[in-house]
Short mmCIF file of C-alpha atoms in Angstrom, two decimals:
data_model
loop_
_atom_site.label_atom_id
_atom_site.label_comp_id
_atom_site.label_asym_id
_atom_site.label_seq_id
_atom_site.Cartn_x
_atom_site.Cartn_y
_atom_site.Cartn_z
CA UNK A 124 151.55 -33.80 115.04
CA UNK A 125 152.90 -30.06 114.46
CA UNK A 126 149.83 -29.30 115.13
CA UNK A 127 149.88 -30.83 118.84
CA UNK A 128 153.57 -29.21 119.41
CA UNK A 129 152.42 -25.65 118.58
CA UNK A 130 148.98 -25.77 120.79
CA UNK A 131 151.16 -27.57 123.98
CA UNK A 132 153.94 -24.86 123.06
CA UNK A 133 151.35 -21.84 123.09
CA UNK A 134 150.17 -22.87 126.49
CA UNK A 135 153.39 -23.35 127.64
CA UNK A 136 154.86 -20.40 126.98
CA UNK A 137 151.43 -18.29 127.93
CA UNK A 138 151.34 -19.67 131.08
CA UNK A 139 154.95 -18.50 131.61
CA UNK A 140 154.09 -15.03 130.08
CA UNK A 141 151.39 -13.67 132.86
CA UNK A 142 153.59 -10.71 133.64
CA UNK A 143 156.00 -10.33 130.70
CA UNK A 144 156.74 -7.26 129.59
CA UNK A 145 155.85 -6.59 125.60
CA UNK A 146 157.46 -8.44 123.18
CA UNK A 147 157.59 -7.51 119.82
CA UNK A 148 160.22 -6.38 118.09
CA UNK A 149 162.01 -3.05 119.18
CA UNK A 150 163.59 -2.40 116.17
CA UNK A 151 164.51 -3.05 112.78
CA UNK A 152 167.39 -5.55 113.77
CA UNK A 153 164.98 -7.61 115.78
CA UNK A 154 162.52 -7.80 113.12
CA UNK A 155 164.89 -8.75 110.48
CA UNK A 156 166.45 -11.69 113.01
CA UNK A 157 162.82 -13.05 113.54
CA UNK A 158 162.48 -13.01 109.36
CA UNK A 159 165.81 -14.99 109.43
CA UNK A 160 165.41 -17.75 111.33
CA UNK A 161 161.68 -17.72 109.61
CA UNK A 162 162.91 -18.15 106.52
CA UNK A 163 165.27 -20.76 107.72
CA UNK A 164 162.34 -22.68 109.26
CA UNK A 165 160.63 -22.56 106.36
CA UNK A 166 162.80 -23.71 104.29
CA UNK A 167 164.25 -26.59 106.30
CA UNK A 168 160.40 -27.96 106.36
CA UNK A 169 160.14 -27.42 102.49
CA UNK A 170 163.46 -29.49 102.19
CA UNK A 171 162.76 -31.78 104.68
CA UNK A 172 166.67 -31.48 106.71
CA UNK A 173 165.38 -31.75 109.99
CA UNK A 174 169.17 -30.96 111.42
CA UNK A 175 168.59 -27.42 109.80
CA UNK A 176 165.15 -27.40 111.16
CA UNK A 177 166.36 -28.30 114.61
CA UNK A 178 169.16 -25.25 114.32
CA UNK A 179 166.68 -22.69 113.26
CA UNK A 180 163.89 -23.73 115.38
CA UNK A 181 165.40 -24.31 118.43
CA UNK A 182 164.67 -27.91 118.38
CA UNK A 183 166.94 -30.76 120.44
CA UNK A 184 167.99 -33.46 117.58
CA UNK A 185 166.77 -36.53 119.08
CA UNK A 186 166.01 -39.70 117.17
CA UNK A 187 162.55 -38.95 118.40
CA UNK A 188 161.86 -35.28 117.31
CA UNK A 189 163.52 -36.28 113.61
CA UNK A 190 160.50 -38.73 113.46
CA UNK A 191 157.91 -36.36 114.45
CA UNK A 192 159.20 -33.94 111.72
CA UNK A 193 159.37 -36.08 109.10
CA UNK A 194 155.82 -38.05 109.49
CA UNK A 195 154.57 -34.19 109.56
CA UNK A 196 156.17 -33.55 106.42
CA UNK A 197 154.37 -36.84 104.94
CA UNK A 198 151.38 -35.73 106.26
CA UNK A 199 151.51 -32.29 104.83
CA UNK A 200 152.89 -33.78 101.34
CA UNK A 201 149.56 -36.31 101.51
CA UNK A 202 147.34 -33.31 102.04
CA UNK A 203 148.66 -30.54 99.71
CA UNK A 204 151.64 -32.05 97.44
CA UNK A 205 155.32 -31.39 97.14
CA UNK A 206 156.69 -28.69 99.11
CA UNK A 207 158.14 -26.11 95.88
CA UNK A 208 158.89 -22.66 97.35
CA UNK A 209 157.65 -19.83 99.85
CA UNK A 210 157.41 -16.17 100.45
CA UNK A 211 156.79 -14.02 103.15
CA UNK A 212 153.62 -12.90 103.29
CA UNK A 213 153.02 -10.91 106.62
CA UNK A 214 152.63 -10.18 110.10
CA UNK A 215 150.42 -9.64 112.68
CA UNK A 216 150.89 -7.46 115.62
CA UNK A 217 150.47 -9.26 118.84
CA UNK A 218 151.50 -8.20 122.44
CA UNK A 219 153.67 -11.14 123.48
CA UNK A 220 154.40 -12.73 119.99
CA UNK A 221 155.57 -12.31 116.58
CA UNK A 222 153.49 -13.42 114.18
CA UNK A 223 154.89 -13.85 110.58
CA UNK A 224 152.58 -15.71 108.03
CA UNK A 225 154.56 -17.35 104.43
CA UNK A 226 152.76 -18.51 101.58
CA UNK A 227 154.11 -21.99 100.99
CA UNK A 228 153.65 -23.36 97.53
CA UNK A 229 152.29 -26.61 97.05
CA UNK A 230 152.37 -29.18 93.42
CA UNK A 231 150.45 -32.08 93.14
CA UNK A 232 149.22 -34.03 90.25
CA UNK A 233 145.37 -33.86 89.38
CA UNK A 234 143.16 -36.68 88.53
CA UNK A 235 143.39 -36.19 85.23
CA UNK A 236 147.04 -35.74 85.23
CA UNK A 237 147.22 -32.04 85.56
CA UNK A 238 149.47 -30.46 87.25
CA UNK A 239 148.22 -28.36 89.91
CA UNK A 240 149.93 -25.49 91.88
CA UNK A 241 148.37 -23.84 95.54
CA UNK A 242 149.62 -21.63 98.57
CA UNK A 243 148.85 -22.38 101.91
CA UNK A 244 149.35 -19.73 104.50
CA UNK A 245 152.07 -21.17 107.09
CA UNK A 246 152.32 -19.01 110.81
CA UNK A 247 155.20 -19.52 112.57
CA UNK A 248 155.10 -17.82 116.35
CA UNK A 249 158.17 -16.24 118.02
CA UNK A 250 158.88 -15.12 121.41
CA UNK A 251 161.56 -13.44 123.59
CA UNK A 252 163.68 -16.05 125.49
CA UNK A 253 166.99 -15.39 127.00
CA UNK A 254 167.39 -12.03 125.00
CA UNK A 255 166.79 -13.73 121.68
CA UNK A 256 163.68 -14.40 119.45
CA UNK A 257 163.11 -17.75 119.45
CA UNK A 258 160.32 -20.08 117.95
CA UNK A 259 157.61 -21.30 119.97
CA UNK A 260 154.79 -22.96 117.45
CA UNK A 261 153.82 -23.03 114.11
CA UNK A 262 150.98 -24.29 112.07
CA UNK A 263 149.63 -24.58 108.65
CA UNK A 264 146.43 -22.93 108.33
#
């Protein structure tokens, strides 16, 4: 389902982006607000409080969206395990975008009881709206 938000968000917002200027961050103060409300992102999906989610992200709180959010956390814990912790892990320099990447750390149980730890790489996408970075998709890759 995140996965259908951050492809119909990406077109979106590129089709709305034919003539904007460049977007990345001017300075120091705009990259350390889009590392912010990254890390707040991140952690809201790790913790699964969708009202913190919403208030980083952006997001309206509807009955509706809450769902979404939480049958793509259930997805994600099906896949990969427990949500445990995250650090940043980069960025990518893009003309109209921010790119940051986090590590997320996954823990699951093996078949032979084991416990099992792994990283997936998590890209969250910001742009420039109304003089302030906000986020427009994000994906687990």
């Amino acid at each position: 389902m995140l996965k259908k938000i951050f492809f119909a968000a990406v077109i979106a917002v590129l089709s709305g982006c034919c003539c904007t200027k460049n977007n990345t961050p001017a300075t120091e103060s705009d990259a350390n607000e889009t590392f912010e409300i990254g890390g707040r992102v991140v952690e809201a999906v790790i913790s699964g409080n969708f009202s913190d989610f919403a208030a980083a992200a952006g997001e309206n709180s509807s009955e509706k969206t809450a769902k979404e959010f939480s049958e793509s956390r259930k997805e994600l814990i099906r896949n990969y395990g427990e949500l445990c912790s995250f650090r940043r892990f980069g960025t990518l320099q893009t003309p109209l975008f921010v790119n940051i990447f986090y590590a997320v750390k996954f823990k699951r149980t093996g078949s032979e009881g084991q416990s099992i730890e792994h990283e997936q790489l998590m890209q969250l996408l910001f742009g420039r709206k109304d003089d302030s970075w906000q986020l427009v998709g994000m994906r687990f890759i």
